PDB file of C-alpha atoms in Angstrom:
ATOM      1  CA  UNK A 162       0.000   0.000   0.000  1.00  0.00           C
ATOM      2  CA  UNK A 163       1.171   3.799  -0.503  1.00  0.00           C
ATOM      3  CA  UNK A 164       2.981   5.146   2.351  1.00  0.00           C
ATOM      4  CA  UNK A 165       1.315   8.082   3.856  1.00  0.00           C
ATOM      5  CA  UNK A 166       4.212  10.680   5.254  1.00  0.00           C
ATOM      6  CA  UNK A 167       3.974  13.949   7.176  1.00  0.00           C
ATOM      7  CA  UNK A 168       6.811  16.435   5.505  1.00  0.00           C
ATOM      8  CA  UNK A 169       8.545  18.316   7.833  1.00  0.00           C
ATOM      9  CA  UNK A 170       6.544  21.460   9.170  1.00  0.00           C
ATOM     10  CA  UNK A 171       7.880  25.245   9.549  1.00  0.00           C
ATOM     11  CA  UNK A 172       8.245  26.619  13.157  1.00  0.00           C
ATOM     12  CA  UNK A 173       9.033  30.098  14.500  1.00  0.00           C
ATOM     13  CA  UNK A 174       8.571  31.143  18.002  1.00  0.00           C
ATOM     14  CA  UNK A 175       9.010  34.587  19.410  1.00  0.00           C
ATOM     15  CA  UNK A 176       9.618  34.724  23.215  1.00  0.00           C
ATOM     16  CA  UNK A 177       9.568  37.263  25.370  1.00  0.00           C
ATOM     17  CA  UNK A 178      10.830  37.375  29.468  1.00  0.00           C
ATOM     18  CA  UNK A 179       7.133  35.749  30.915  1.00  0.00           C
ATOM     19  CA  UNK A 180       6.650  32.763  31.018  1.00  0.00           C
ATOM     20  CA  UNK A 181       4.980  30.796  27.860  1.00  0.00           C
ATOM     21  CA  UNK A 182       2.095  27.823  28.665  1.00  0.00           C
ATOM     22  CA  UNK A 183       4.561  25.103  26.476  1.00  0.00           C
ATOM     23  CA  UNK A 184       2.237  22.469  27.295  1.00  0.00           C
ATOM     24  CA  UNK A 185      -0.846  24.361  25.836  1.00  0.00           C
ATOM     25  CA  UNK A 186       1.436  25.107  22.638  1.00  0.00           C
ATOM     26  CA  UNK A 187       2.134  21.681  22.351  1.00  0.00           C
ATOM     27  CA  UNK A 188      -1.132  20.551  22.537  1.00  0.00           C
ATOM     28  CA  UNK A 189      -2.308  23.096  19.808  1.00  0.00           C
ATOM     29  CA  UNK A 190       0.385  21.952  17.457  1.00  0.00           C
ATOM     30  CA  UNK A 191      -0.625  18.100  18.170  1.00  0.00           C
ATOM     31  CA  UNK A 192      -4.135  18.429  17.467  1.00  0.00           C
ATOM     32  CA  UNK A 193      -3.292  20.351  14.698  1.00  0.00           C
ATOM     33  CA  UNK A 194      -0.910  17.470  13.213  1.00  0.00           C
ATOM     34  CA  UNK A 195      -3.337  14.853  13.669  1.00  0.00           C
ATOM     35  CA  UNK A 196      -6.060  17.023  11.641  1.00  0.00           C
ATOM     36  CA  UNK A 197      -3.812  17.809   8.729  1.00  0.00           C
ATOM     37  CA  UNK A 198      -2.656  13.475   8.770  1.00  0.00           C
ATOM     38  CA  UNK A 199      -5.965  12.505   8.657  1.00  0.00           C
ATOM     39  CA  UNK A 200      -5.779  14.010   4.756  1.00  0.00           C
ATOM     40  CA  UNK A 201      -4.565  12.259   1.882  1.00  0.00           C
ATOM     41  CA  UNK A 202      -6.020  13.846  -0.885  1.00  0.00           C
ATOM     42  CA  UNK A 203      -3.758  12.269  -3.382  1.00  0.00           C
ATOM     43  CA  UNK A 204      -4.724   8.511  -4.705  1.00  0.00           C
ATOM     44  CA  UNK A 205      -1.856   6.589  -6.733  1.00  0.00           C
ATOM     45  CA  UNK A 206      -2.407   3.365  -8.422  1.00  0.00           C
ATOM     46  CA  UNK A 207      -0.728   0.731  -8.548  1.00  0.00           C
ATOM     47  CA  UNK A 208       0.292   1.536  -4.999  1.00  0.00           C
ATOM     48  CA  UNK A 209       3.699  -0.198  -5.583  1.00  0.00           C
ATOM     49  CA  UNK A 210       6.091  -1.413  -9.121  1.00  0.00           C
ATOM     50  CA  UNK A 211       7.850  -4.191  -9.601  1.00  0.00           C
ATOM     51  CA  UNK A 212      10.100  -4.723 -12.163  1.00  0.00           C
ATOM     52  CA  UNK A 213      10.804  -7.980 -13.157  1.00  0.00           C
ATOM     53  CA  UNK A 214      14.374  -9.228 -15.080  1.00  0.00           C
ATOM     54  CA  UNK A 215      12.918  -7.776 -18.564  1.00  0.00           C
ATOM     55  CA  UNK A 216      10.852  -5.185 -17.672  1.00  0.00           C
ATOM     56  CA  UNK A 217      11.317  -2.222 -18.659  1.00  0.00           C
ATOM     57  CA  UNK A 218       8.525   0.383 -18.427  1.00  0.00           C
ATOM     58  CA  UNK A 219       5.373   1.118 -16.521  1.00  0.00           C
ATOM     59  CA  UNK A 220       2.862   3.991 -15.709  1.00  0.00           C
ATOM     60  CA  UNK A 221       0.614   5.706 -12.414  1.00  0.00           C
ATOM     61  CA  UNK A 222      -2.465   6.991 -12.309  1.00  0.00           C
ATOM     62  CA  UNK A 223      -2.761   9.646 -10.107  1.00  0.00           C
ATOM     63  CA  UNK A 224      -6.304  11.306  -8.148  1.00  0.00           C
ATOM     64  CA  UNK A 225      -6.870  14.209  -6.621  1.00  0.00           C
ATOM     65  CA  UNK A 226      -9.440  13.003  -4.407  1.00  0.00           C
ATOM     66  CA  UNK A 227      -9.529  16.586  -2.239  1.00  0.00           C
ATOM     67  CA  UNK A 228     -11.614  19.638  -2.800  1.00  0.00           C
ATOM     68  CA  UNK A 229      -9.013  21.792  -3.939  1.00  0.00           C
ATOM     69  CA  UNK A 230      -6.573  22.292  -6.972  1.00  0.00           C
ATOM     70  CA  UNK A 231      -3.070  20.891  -5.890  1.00  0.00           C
ATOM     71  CA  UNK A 232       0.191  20.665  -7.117  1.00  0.00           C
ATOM     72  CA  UNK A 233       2.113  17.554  -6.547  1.00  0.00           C
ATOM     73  CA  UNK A 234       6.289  17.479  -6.632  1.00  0.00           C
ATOM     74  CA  UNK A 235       7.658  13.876  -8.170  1.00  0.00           C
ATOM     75  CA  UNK A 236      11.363  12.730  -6.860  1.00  0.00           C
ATOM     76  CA  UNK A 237      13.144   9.412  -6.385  1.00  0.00           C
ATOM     77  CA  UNK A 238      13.956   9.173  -2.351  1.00  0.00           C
ATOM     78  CA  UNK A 239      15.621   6.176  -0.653  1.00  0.00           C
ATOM     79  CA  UNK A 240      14.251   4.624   2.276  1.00  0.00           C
ATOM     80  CA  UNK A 241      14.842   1.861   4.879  1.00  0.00           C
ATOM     81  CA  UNK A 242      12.477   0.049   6.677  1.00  0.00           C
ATOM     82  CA  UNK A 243      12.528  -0.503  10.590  1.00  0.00           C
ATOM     83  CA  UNK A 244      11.499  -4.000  12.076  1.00  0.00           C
ATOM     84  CA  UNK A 245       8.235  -2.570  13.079  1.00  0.00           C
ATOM     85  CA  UNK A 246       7.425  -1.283   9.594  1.00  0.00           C
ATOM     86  CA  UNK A 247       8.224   2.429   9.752  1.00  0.00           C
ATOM     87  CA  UNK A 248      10.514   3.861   7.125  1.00  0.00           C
ATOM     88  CA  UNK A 249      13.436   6.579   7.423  1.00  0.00           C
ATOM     89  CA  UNK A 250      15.063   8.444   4.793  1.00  0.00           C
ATOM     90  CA  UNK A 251      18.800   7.604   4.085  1.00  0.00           C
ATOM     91  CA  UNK A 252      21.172   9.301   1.928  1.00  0.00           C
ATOM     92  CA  UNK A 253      24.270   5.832   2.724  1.00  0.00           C
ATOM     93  CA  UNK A 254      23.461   2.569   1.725  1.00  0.00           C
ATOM     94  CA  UNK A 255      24.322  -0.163   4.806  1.00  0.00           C
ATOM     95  CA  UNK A 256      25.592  -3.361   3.696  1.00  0.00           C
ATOM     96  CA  UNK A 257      22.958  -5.324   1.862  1.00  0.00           C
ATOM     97  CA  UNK A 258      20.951  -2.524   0.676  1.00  0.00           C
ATOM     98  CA  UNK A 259      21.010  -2.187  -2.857  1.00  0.00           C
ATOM     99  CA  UNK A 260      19.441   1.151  -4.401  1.00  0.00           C
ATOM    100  CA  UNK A 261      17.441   1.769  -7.605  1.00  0.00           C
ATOM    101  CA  UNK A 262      17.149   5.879  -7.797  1.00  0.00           C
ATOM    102  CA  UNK A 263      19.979   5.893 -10.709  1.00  0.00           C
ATOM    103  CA  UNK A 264      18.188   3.464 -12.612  1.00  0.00           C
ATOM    104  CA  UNK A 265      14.295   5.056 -12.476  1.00  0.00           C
ATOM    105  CA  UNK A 266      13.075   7.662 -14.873  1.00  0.00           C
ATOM    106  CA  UNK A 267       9.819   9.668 -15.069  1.00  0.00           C
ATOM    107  CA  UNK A 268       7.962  11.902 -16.686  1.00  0.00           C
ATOM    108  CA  UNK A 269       6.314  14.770 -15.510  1.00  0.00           C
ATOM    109  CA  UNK A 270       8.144  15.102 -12.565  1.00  0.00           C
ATOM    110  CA  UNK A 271       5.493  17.595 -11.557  1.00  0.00           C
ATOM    111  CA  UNK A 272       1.872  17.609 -11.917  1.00  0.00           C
ATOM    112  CA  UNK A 273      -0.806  20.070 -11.090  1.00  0.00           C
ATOM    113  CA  UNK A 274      -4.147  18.137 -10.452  1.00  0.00           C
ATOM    114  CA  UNK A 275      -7.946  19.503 -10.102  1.00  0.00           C
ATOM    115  CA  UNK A 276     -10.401  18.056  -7.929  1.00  0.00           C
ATOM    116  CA  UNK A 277     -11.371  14.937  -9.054  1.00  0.00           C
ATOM    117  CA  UNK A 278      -9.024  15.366 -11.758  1.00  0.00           C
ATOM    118  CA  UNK A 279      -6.474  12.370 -12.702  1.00  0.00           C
ATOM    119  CA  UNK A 280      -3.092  12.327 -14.673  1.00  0.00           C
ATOM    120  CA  UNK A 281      -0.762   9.473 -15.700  1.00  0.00           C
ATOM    121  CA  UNK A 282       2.855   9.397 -14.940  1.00  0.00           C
ATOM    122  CA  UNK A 283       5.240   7.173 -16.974  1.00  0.00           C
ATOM    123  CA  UNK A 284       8.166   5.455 -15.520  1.00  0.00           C
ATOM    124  CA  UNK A 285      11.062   3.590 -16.875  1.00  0.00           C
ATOM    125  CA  UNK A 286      13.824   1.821 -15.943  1.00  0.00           C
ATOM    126  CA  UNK A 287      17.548   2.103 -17.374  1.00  0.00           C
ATOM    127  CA  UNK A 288      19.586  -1.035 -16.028  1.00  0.00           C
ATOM    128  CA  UNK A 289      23.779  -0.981 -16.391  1.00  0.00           C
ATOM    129  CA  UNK A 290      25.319  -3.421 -18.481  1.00  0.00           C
ATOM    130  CA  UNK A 291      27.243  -5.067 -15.498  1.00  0.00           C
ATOM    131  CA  UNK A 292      24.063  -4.794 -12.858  1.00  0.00           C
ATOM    132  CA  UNK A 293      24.519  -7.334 -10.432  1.00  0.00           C
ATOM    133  CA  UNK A 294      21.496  -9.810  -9.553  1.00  0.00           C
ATOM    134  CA  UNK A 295      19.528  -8.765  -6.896  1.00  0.00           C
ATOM    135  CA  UNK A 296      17.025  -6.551  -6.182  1.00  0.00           C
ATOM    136  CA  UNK A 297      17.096  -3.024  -6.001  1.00  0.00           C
ATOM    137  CA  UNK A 298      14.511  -0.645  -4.270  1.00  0.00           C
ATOM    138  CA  UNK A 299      14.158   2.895  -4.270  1.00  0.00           C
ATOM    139  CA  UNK A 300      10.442   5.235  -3.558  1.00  0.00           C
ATOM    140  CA  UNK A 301       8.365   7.720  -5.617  1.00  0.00           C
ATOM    141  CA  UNK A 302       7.263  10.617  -3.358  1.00  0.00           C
ATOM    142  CA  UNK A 303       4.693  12.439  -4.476  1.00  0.00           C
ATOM    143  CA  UNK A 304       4.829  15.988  -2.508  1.00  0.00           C
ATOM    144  CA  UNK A 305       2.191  18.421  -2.646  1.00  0.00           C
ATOM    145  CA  UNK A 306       3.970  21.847  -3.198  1.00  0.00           C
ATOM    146  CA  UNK A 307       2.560  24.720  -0.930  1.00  0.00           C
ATOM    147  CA  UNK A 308       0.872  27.144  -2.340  1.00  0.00           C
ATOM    148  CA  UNK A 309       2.295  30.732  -2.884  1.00  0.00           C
ATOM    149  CA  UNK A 310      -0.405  32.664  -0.969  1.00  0.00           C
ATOM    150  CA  UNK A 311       0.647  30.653   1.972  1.00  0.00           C
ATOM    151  CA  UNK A 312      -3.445  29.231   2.455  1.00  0.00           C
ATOM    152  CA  UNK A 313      -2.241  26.136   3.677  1.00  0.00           C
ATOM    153  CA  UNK A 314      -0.381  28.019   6.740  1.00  0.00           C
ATOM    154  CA  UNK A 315      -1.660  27.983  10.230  1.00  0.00           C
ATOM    155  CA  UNK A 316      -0.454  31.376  11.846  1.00  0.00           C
ATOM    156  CA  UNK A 317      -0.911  32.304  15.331  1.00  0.00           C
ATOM    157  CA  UNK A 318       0.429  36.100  15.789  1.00  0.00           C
ATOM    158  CA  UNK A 319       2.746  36.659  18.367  1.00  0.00           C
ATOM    159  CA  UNK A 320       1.717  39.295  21.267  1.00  0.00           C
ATOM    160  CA  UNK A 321       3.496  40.212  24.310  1.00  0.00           C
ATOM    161  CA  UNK A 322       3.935  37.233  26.927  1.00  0.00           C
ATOM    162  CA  UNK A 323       2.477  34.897  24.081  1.00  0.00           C
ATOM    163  CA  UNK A 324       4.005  32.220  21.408  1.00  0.00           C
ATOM    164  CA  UNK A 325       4.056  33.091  18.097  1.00  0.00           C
ATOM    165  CA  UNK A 326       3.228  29.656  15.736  1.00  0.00           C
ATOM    166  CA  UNK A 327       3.699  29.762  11.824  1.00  0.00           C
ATOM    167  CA  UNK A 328       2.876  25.683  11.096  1.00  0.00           C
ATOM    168  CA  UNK A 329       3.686  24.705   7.675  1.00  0.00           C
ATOM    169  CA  UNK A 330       2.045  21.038   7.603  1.00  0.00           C
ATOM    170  CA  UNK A 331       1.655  19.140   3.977  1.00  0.00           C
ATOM    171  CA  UNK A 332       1.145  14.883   3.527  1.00  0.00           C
ATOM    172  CA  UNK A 333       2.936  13.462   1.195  1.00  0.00           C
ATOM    173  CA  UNK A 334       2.644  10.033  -0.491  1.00  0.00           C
ATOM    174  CA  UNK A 335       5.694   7.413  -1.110  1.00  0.00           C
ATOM    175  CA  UNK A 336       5.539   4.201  -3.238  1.00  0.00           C
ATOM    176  CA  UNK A 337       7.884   1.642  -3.705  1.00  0.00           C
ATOM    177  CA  UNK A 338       9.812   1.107  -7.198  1.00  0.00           C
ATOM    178  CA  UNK A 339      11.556  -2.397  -7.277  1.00  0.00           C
ATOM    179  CA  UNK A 340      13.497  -3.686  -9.569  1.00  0.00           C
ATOM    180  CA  UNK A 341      14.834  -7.586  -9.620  1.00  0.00           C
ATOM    181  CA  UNK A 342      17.863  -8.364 -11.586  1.00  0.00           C
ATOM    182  CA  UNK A 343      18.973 -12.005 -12.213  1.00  0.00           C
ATOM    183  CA  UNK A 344      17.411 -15.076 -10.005  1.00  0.00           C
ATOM    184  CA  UNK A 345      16.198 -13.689  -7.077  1.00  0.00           C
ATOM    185  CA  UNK A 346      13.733 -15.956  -4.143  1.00  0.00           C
ATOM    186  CA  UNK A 347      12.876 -15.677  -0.863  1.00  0.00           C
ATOM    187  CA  UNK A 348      11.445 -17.019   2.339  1.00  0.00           C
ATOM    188  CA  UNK A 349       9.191 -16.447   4.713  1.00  0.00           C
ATOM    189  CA  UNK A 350       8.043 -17.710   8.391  1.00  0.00           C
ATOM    190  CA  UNK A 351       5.758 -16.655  11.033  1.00  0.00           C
ATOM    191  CA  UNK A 352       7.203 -16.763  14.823  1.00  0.00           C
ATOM    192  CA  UNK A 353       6.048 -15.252  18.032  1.00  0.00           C
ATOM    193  CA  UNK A 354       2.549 -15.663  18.259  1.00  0.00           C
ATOM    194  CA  UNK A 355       1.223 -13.821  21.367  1.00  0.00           C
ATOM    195  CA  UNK A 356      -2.536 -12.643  22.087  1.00  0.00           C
ATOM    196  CA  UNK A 357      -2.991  -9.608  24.167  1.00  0.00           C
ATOM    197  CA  UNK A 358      -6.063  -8.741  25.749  1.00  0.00           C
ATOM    198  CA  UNK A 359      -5.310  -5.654  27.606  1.00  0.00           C
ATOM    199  CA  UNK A 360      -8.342  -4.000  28.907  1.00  0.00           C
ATOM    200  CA  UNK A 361      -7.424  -0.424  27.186  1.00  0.00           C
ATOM    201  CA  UNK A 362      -7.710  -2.487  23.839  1.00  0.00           C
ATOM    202  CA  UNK A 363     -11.103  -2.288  21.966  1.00  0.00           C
ATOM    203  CA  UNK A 364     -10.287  -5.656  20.454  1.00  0.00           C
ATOM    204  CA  UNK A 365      -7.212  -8.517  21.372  1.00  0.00           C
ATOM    205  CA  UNK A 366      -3.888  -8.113  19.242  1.00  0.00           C
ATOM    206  CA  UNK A 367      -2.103 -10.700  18.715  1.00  0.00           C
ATOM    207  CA  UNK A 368       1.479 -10.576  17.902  1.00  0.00           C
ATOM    208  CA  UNK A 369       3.464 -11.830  15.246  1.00  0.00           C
ATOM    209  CA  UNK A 370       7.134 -11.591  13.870  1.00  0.00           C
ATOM    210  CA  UNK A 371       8.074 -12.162  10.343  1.00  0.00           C
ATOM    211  CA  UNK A 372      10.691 -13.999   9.178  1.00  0.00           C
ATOM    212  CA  UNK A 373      12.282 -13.272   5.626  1.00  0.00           C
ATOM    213  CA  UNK A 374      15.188 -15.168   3.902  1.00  0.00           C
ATOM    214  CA  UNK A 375      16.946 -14.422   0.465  1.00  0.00           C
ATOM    215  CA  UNK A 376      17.531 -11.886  -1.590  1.00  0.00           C
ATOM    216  CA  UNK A 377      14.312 -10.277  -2.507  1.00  0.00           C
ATOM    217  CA  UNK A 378      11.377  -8.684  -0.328  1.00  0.00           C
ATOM    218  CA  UNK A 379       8.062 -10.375   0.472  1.00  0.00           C
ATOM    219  CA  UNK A 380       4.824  -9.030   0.017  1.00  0.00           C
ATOM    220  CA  UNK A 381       1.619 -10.489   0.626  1.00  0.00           C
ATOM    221  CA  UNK A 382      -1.936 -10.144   3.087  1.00  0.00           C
ATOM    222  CA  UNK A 383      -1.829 -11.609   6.346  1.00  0.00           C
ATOM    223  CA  UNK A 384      -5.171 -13.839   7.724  1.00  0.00           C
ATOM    224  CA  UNK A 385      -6.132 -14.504  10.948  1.00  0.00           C
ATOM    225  CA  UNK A 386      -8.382 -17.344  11.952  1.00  0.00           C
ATOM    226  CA  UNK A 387     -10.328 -18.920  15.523  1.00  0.00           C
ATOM    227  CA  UNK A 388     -11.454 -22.396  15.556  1.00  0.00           C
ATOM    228  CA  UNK A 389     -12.731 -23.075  18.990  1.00  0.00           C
ATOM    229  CA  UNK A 390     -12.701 -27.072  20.459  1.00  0.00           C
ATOM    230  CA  UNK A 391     -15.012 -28.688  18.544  1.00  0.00           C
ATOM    231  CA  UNK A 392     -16.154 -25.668  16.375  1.00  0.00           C
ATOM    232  CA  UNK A 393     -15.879 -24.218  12.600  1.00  0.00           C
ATOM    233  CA  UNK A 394     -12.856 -22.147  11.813  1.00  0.00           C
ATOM    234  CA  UNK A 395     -13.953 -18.439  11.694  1.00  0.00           C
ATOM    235  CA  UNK A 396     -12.189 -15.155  10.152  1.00  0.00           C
ATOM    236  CA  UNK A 397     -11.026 -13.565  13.057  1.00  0.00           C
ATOM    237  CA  UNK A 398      -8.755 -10.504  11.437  1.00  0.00           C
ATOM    238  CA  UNK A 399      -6.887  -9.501   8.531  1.00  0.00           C
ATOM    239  CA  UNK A 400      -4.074  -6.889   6.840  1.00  0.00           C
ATOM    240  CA  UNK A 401      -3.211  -6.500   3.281  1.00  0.00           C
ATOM    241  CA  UNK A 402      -0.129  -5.830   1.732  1.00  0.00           C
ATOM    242  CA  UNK A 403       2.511  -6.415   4.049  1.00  0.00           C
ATOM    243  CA  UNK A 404       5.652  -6.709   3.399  1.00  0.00           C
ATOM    244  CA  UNK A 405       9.332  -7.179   4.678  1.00  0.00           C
ATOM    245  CA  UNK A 406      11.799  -5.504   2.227  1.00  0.00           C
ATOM    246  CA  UNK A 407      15.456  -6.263   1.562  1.00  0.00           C
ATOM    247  CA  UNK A 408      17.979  -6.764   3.530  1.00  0.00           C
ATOM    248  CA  UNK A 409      15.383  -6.782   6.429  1.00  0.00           C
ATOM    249  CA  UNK A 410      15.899 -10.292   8.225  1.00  0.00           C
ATOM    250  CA  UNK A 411      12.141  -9.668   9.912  1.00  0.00           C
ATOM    251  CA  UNK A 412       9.453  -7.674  10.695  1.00  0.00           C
ATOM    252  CA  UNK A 413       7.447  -7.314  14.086  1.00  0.00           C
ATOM    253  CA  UNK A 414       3.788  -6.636  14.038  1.00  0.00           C
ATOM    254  CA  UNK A 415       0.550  -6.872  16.163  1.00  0.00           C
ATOM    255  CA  UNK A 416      -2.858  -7.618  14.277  1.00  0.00           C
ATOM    256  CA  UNK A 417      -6.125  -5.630  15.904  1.00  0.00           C
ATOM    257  CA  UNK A 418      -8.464  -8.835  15.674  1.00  0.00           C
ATOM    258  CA  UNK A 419     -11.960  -8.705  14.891  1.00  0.00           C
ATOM    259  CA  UNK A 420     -14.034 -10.943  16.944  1.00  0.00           C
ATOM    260  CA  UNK A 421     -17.859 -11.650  14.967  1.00  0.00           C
ATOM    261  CA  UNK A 422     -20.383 -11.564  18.114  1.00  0.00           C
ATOM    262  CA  UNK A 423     -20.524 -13.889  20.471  1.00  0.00           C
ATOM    263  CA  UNK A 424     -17.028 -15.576  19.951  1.00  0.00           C
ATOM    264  CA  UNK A 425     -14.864 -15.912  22.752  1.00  0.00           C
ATOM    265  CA  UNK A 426     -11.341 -16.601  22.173  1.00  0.00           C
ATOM    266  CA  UNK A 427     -11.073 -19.777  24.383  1.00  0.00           C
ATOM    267  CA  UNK A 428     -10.677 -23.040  24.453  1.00  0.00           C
ATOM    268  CA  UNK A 429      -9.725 -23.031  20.616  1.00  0.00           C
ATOM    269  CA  UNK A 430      -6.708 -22.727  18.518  1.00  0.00           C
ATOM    270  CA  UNK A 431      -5.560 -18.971  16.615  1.00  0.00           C
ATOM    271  CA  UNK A 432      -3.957 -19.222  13.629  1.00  0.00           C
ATOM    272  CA  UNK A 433      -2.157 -16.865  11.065  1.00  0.00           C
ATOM    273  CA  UNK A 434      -1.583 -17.142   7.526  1.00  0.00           C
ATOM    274  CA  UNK A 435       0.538 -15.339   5.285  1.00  0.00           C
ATOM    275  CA  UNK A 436      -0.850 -15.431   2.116  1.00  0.00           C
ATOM    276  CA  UNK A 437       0.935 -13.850  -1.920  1.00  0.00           C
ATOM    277  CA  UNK A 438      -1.893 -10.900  -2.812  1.00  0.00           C
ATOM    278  CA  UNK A 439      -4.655 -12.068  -4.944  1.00  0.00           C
ATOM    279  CA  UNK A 440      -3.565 -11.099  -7.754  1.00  0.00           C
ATOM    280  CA  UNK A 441      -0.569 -13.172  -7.582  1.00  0.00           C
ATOM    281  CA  UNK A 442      -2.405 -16.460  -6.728  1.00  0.00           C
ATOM    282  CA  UNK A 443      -2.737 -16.022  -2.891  1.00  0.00           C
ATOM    283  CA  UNK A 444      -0.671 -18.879  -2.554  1.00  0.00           C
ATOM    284  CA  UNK A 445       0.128 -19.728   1.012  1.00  0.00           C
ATOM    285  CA  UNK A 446       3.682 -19.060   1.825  1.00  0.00           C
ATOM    286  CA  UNK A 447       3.767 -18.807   5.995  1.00  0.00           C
ATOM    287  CA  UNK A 448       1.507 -19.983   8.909  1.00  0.00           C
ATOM    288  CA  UNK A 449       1.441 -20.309  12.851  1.00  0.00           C
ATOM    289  CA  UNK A 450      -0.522 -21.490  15.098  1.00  0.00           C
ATOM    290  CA  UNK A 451      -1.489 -20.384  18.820  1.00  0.00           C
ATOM    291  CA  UNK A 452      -3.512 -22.910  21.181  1.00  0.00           C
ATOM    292  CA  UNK A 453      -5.656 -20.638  23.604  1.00  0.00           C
ATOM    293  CA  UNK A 454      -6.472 -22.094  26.793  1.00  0.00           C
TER     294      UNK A 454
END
């Protein structure tokens, strides 16, 4: 799935010799963040690329699925994923991590996009002679460029004894561009099964690390199932398109289950799947199983 980012935000304070309520600041700026994250007005599809030994060229559609005319900044970025799924920015590869931004081009690298309005970007790949197999990754980021009347600013003028806020705030939109040279496989396996009913939870979590072997990612939707003692197996929750990218040995998640009413997790046995995506022939590629007491 795309990546949803928050770009860095612009802040000024002016202070003067009282005293400043930093907690109430804090609190504005917070709420504030979590109003302008809640927005992704930009749609891409596919949501990922893959480019397989021979391919060589592909396209996006792009949506602006917001109410007002934006304009969206294309660049190649490179990006590392932590065990828990988060990504940071990196400028230095570590060993194992193998780069594509010098192979992908695109065209337009900027687009300016109506409401409702849609536009296709084109993007190819130029692989060296001497590329060595494996598999390379780099991401599109797709970043809406502020206006010039500054609309999208939240300003908070600065009077004596007071903080003075200029918040800059825009969400941005990453994909994933990979491209596979030579024989590349992997493997996967499911370990550390643990349910969690902790009574600040709407629903139990369960748990789960990711295994992955080889030397290309893994990407695929993730089922979870209850079959109590005597009982028919029920669909207990799900997540699509996961996935553990190169060189990343594992990944560590928790699943929000979804209980149908009336089922009790006991007495029963929990198991998760890890399944390819549909559209690559869901085959089964991991499970685990959890016996609940």
């Amino acid at each position: 799935m795309a990546e949803h980012i928050i770009l860095p935000m612009t802040f000024s304070a002016v202070f003067s010799r009282r005293r400043i309520a930093l907690r109430a600041a804090c609190g504005l700026l917070l709420s504030l963040w979590l109003a302008d994250a809640a927005r992704a007005d930009l749609l891409v599809y596919p949501t990922r690329l893959v480019f397989e030994d021979n391919a060589r060229a592909a396209q996006l559609d792009l949506n602006n699925n917001g109410n007002e005319t934006a304009t969206y900044r294309i660049t190649v970025i490179n990006r590392r994923m932590t065990d828990t799924g988060s990504f940071v920015e990196i400028d230095k590869p570590q060993p194992g991590e193998l780069f594509a931004d010098e192979m992908i081009r695109f065209s337009p690298r900027q687009v300016v996009l109506a409401p409702g309005a849609t536009q296709t970007v084109r993007v190819s790949v130029r692989r060296p002679a001497d590329l060595p197999q494996g598999e390379y990754r780099s991401h599109l980021h797709f970043e809406r460029v502020p206006e010039a009347s500054g609309g999208s600013n939240v300003e908070v003028a600065a009077r004596p004894g007071e903080l003075g806020v200029q918040l800059r705030m825009l969400v941005g939109v990453t994909i994933p561009v990979i491209v596979r040279q030579g024989a590349t496989s992997a493997t996967v396996s499911l370990s550390g099964l643990e349910l969690s009913r902790r009574a600040a939870e709407r629903m139990p979590t369960l748990a789960f690390v990711l295994n992955r072997a080889g030397n290309r990612s893994v990407y695929g939707d993730l089922g979870a199932t209850f079959t109590p003692r005597g009982g028919t197996e029920q669909q207990v929750g799900k997540a699509a398109g996961v996935a553990v990218y190169t060189p990343n040995p594992l990944r560590r998640g928790r699943l929000e289950l979804q209980l149908p009413p009336g089922l009790v997790l006991s007495r029963g046995t929990l198991r998760l799947s890890y399944r390819d995506r549909p559209e690559a022939g869901g085959k089964l590629l991991a499970e685990a199983v959890l016996p609940i007491p």
